[in-house]
Coordinates of C-alpha atoms in Angstrom, one line a residue:
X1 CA -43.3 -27.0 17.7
X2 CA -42.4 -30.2 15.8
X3 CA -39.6 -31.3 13.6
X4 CA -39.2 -34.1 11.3
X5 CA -36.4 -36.6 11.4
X6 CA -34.3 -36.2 9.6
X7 CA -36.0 -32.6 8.3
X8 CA -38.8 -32.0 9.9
X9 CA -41.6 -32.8 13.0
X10 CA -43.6 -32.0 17.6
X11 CA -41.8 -29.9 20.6
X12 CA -43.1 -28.2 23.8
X13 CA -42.2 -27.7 27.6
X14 CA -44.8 -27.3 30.6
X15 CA -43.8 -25.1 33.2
X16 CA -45.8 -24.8 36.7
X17 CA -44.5 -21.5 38.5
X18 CA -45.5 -18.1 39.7
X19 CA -45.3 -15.8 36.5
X20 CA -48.0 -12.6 36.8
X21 CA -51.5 -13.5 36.0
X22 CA -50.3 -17.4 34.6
X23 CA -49.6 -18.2 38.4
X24 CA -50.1 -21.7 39.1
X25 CA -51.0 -22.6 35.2
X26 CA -48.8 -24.9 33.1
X27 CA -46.2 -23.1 30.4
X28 CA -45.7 -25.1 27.5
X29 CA -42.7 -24.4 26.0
X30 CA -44.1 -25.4 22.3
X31 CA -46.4 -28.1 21.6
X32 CA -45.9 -28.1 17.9
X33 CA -43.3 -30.1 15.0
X34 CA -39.8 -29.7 16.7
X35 CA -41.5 -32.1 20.1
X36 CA -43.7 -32.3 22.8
X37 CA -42.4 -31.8 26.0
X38 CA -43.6 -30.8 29.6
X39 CA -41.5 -29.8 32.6
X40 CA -43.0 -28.2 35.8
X41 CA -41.8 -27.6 39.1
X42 CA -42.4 -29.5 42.3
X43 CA -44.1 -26.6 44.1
X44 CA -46.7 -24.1 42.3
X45 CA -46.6 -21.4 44.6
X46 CA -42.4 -20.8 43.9
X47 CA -42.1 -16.9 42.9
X48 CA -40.0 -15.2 40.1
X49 CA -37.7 -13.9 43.5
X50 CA -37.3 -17.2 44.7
X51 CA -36.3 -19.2 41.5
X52 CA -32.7 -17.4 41.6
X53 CA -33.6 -15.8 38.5
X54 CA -30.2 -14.7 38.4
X55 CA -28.6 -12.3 36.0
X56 CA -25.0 -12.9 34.3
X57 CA -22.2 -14.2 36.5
X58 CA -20.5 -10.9 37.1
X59 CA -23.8 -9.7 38.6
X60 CA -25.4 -13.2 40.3
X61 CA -26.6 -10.8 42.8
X62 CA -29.2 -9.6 41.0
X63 CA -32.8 -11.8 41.4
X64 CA -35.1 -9.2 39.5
X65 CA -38.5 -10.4 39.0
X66 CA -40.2 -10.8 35.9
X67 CA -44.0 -10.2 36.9
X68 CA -43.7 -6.9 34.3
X69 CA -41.6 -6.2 31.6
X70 CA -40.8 -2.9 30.4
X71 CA -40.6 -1.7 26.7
X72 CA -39.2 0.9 25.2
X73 CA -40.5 2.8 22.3
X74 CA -43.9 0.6 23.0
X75 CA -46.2 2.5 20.7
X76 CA -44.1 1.6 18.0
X77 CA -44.7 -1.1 15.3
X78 CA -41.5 -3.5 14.5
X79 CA -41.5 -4.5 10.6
X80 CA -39.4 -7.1 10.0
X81 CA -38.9 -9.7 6.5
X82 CA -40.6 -12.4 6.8
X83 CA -37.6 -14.8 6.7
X84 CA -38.4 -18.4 7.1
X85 CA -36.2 -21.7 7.4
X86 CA -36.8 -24.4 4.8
X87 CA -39.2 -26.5 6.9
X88 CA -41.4 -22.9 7.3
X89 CA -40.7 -21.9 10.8
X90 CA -40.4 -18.6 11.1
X91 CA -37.6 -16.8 12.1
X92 CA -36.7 -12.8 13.9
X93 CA -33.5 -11.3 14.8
X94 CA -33.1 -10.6 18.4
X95 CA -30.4 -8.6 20.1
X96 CA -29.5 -9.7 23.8
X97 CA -27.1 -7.4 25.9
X98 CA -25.7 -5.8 22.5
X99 CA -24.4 -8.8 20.9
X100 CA -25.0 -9.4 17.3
X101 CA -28.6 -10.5 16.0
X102 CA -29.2 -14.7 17.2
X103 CA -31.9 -16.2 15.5
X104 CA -35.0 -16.7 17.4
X105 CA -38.6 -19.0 16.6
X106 CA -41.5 -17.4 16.6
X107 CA -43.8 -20.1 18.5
X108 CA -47.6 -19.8 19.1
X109 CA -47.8 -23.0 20.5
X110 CA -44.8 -22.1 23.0
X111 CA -46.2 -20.4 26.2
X112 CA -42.8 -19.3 27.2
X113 CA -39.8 -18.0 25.2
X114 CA -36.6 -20.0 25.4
X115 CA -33.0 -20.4 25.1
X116 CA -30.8 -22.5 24.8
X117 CA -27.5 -23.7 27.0
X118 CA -25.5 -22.3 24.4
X119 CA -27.3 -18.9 24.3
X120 CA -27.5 -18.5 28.4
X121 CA -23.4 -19.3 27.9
X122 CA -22.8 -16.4 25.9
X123 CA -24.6 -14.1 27.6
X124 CA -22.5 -14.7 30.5
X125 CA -24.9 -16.3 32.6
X126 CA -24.0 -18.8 34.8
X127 CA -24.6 -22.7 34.6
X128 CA -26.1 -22.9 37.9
X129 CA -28.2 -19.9 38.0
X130 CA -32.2 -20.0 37.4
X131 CA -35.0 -21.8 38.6
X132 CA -34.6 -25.7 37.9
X133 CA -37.6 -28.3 36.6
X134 CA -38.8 -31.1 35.8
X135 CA -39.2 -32.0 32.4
X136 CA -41.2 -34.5 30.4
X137 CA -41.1 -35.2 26.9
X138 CA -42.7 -37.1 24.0
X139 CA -41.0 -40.3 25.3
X140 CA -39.1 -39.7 28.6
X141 CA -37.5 -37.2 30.7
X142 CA -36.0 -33.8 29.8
X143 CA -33.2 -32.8 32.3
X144 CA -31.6 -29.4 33.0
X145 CA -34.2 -27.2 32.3
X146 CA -34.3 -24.2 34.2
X147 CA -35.8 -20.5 34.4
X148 CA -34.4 -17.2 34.3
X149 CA -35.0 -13.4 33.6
X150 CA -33.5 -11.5 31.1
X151 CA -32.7 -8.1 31.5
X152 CA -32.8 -6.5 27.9
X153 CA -33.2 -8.3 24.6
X154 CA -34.5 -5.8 21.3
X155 CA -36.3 -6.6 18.0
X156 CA -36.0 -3.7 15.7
X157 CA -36.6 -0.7 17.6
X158 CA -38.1 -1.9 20.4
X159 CA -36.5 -2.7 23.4
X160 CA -37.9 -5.1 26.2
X161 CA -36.7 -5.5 29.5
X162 CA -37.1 -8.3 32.7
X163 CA -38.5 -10.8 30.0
X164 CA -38.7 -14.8 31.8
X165 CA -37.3 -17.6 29.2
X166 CA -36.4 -21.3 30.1
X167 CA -33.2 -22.9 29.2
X168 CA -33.7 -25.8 27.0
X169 CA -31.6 -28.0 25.0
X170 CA -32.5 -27.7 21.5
X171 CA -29.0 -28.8 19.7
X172 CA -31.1 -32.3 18.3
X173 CA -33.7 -30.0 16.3
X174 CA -31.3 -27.0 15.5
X175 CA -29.8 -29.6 13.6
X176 CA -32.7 -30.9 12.4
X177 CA -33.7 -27.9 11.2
X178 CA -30.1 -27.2 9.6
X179 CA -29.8 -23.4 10.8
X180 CA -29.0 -22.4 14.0
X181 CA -30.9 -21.4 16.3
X182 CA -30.5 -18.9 20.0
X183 CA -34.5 -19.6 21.6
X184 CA -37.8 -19.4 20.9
X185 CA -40.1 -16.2 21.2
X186 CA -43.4 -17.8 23.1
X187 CA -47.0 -16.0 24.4
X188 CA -44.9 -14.4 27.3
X189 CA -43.5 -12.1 24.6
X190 CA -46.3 -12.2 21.7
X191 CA -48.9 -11.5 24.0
X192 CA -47.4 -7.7 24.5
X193 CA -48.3 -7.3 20.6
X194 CA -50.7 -7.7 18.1
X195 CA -49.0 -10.1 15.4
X196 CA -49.4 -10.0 11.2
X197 CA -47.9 -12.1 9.2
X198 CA -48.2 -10.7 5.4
X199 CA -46.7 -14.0 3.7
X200 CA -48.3 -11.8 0.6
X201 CA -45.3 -9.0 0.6
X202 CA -43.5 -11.1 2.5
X203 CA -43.5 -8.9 6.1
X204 CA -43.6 -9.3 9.5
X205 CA -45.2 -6.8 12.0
X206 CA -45.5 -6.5 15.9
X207 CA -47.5 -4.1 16.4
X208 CA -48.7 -2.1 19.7
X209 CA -50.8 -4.2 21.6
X210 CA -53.5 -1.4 22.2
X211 CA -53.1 -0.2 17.9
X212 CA -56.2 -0.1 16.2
X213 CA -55.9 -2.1 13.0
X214 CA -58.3 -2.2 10.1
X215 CA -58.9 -5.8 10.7
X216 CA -61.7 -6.9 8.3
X217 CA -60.2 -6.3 5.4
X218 CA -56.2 -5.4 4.3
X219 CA -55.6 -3.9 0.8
X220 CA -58.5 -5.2 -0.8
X221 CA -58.5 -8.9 1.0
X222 CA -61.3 -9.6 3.3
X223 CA -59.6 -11.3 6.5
X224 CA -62.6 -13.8 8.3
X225 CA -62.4 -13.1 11.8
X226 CA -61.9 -16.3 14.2
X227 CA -62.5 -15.9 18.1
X228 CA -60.3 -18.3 20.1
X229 CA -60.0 -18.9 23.9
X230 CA -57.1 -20.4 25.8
X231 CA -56.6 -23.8 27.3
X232 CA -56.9 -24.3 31.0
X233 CA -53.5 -25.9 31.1
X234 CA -51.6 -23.5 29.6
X235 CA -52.5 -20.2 28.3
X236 CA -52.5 -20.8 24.5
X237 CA -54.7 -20.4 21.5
X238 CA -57.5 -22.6 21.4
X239 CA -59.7 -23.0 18.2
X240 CA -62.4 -24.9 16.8
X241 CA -61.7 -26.8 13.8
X242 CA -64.7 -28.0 11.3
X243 CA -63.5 -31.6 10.1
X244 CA -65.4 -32.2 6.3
X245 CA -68.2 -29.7 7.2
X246 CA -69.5 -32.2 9.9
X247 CA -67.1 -32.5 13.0
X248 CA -65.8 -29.9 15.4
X249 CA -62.3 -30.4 16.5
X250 CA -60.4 -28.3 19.5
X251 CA -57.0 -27.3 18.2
X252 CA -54.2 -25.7 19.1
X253 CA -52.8 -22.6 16.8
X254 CA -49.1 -23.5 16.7
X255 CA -47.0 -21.7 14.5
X256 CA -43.9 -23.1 15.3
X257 CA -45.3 -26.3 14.1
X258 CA -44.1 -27.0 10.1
X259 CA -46.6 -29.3 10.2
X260 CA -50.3 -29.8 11.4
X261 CA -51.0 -32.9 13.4
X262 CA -54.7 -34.4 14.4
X263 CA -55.3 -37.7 16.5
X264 CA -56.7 -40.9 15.6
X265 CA -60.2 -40.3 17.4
X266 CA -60.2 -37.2 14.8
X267 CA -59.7 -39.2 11.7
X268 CA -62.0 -41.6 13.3
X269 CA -65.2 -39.3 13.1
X270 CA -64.8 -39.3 9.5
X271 CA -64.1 -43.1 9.2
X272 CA -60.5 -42.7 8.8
X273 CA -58.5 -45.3 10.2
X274 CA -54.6 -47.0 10.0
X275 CA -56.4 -49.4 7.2
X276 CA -58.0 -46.7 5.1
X277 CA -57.2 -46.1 1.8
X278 CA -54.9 -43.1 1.6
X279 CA -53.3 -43.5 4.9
X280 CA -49.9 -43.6 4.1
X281 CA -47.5 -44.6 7.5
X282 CA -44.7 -42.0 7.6
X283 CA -41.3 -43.5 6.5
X284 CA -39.5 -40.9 9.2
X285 CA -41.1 -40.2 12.5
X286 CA -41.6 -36.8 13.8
X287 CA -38.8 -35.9 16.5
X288 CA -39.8 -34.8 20.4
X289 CA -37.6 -32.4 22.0
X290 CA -36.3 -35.2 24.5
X291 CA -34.8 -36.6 20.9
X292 CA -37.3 -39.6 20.5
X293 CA -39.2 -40.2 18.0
X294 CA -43.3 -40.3 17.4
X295 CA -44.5 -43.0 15.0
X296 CA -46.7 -40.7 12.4
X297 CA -49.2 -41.3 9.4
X298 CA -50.6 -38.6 6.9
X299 CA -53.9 -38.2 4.9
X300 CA -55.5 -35.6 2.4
X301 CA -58.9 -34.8 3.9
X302 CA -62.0 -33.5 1.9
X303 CA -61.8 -30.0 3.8
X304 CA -60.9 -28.2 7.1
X305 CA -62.7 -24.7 7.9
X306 CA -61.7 -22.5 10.1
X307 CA -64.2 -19.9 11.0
X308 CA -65.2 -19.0 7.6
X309 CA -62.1 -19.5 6.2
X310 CA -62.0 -23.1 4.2
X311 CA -58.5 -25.3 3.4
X312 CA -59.5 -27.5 0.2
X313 CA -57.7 -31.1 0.2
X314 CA -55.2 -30.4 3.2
X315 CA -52.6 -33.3 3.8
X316 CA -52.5 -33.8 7.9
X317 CA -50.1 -35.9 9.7
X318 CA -52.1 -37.9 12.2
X319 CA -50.7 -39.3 15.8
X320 CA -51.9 -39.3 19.3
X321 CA -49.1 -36.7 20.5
X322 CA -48.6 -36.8 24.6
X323 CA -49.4 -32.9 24.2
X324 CA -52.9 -33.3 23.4
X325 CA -53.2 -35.2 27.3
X326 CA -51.4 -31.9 28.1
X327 CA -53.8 -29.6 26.9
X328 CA -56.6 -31.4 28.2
X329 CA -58.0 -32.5 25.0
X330 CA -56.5 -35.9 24.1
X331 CA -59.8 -38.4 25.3
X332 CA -61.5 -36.7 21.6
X333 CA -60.5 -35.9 18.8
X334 CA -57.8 -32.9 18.8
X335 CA -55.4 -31.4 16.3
X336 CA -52.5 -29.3 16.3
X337 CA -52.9 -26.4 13.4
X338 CA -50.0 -25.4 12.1
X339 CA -48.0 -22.7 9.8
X340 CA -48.3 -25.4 6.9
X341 CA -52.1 -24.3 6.6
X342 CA -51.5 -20.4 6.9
X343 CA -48.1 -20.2 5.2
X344 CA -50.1 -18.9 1.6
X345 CA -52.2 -16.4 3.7
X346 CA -52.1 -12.9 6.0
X347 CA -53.2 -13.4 9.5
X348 CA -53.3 -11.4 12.3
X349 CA -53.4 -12.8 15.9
X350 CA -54.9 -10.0 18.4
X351 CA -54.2 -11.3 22.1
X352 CA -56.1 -8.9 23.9
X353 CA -59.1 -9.5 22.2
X354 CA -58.4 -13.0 21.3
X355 CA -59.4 -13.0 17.9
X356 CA -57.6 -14.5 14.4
X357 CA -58.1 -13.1 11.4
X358 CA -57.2 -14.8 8.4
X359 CA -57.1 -13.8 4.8
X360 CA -58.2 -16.3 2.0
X361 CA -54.9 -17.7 -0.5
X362 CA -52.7 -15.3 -1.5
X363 CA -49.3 -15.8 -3.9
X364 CA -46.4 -15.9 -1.3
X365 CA -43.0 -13.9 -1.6
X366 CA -41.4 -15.5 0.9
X367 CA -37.3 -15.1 1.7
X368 CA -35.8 -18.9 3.2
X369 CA -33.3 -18.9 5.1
X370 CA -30.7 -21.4 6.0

């Protein structure tokens, strides 16, 4: 997840623990525009129990696991407004321990839900308690990151329980993104859903993961179906890109990113370079969540498809973002897709069978939020 500085720009967080079937594979905690980040701890074979996954102060006793979380009312489908902040990133109200709603970011690109300092504080969770890691960002070290369990948050009727987050500082892009802002939904909580977004009627659904949707086609609109697979670093969605109908490019489905990113050896296969005509060198950087910046360009390409599903004349930021070394995929070309292509569209991300669908244009009704 990126955002750019001043308004908008990459973010992300590797984690290295034991967390059900991710054992021993990275986390990232967002790769898209709010920073690029990577934290992991020193030993991979460190369980849930024995990261002090401790609950609120009043009950530090407490080191629940997190290898299942229960839901309640699981079979039922959460429809929520679509509200979005003015750089796109989406937004959903979350309840944690009965408190009033805290604004969280929905974040494909984030393998791990987060909150923040602030968040963990007024929950009543201790400072010291949780799992600590190292952290690496865009430019340097992040510090004082750690792990812990939840042990009820709820998103319209659903409630989950024992849900893992991180503990991140995200006060430099909450303010960047001028709302404020509790965490981060990542895969760790999408995953248990299949996800629509309807920026048509302007709605949001999480629905069941085992639901049988009519995926090929919603009211009338034909959605193209895109298979994807997940990186070996971190389990995320991977996805081939078509650059002007002639090169593939791996990318990364990020929609916490506002904006899409691709690399210089991606511009490069279609003789794009810092000296082209049309490059134009951004006058604001996009911001890491260590809080340093990334020197960016942008260009309008010819065409991106995806699947069958084309994006005429799309304007891409292009840097060599540390996340692409991340994911495995930065000695070619690579690309971060974000919400900025989608945001006109329907599309519905199915986990389980790890397939995309995507709808062709449609006229947005969208509600911003501030």
């Amino acid at each position: 997840m990126f955002a750019r500085n001043p308004r908008r720009g990459p973010r992300g967080v590797t984690m290295q623990f034991r967390l059900g079937s991710h054992a021993r594979r990275a986390v990232l905690l967002a790769t898209g525009v709010l920073g690029c980040a990577t934290a992991s701890v020193r030993s991979a074979s460190i369980s849930t129990s024995q990261a002090s996954l401790a609950g609120p102060a009043h009950r530090r006793g407490s080191t629940s696991g997190a290898e299942v979380v229960g839901v309640e009312d699981a079979h039922r489908t959460i429809e929520l407004p679509l509200r979005q902040l003015k750089t796109a990133h989406i937004v959903l109200p979350v309840v944690i321990g009965g408190r009033a709603p805290m604004s969280f970011i929905l974040d494909t690109g984030a393998s791990m839900s987060v909150i923040t300092p602030q968040t963990r504080d007024a929950l009543g969770y201790s400072p010291q308690a949780g799992l600590a890691v190292e952290g690496r960002g865009a430019g340097g070290t992040i510090t004082n990151v750690k792990l812990l369990v939840l042990e009820r948050l709820e998103i319209g009727p659903r409630t989950y329980r024992k849900h893992a987050v991180a503990v991140a500082d995200l006060s430099h892009l909450e303010e960047k993104l001028e709302a404020p802002i509790a965490g981060i939904l990542g895969r760790n909580f999408l995953a248990r859903h299949k996800v629509e977004i309807d920026f048509s009627t302007g709605m949001i659904r999480l629905h069941p993961e085992g639901s049988n949707l009519e995926q090929g086609e919603m009211s009338g609109r034909r959605l193209e179906r895109v298979p994807f697979t997940e990186f070996e670093s971190a389990p995320l969605i991977r996805v081939q890109v078509k650059l002007n109908d002639k090169h593939t490019v791996p990318a990364v489905l990020d929609l916490g990113a506002g904006r899409s990113v691709m690399n210089w050896e991606a511009a490069k296969r279609v003789g794009v370079s810092r000296k082209s005509k049309g490059v134009k060198p951004s006058k604001e950087p996009l911001l890491g969540a260590d809080n340093k910046p990334i020197s960016t360009a942008s260009y309008r390409f010819a065409r991106l498809a995806l699947g069958a599903t084309t994006f005429a004349q799309p304007e891409v930021f292009l840097a060599d973002l540390p996340v692409f070394r991340t994911l495995g995929i930065a000695d070619g070309p690579a690309m971060v897709f974000g919400i900025d292509m989608l945001r006109d569209r329907v599309i519905i991300i199915d986990y389980a069978k790890q397939t995309v669908h995507i709808s062709q244009p449609l006229s947005p009704t969208i509600t911003a939020v501030r």
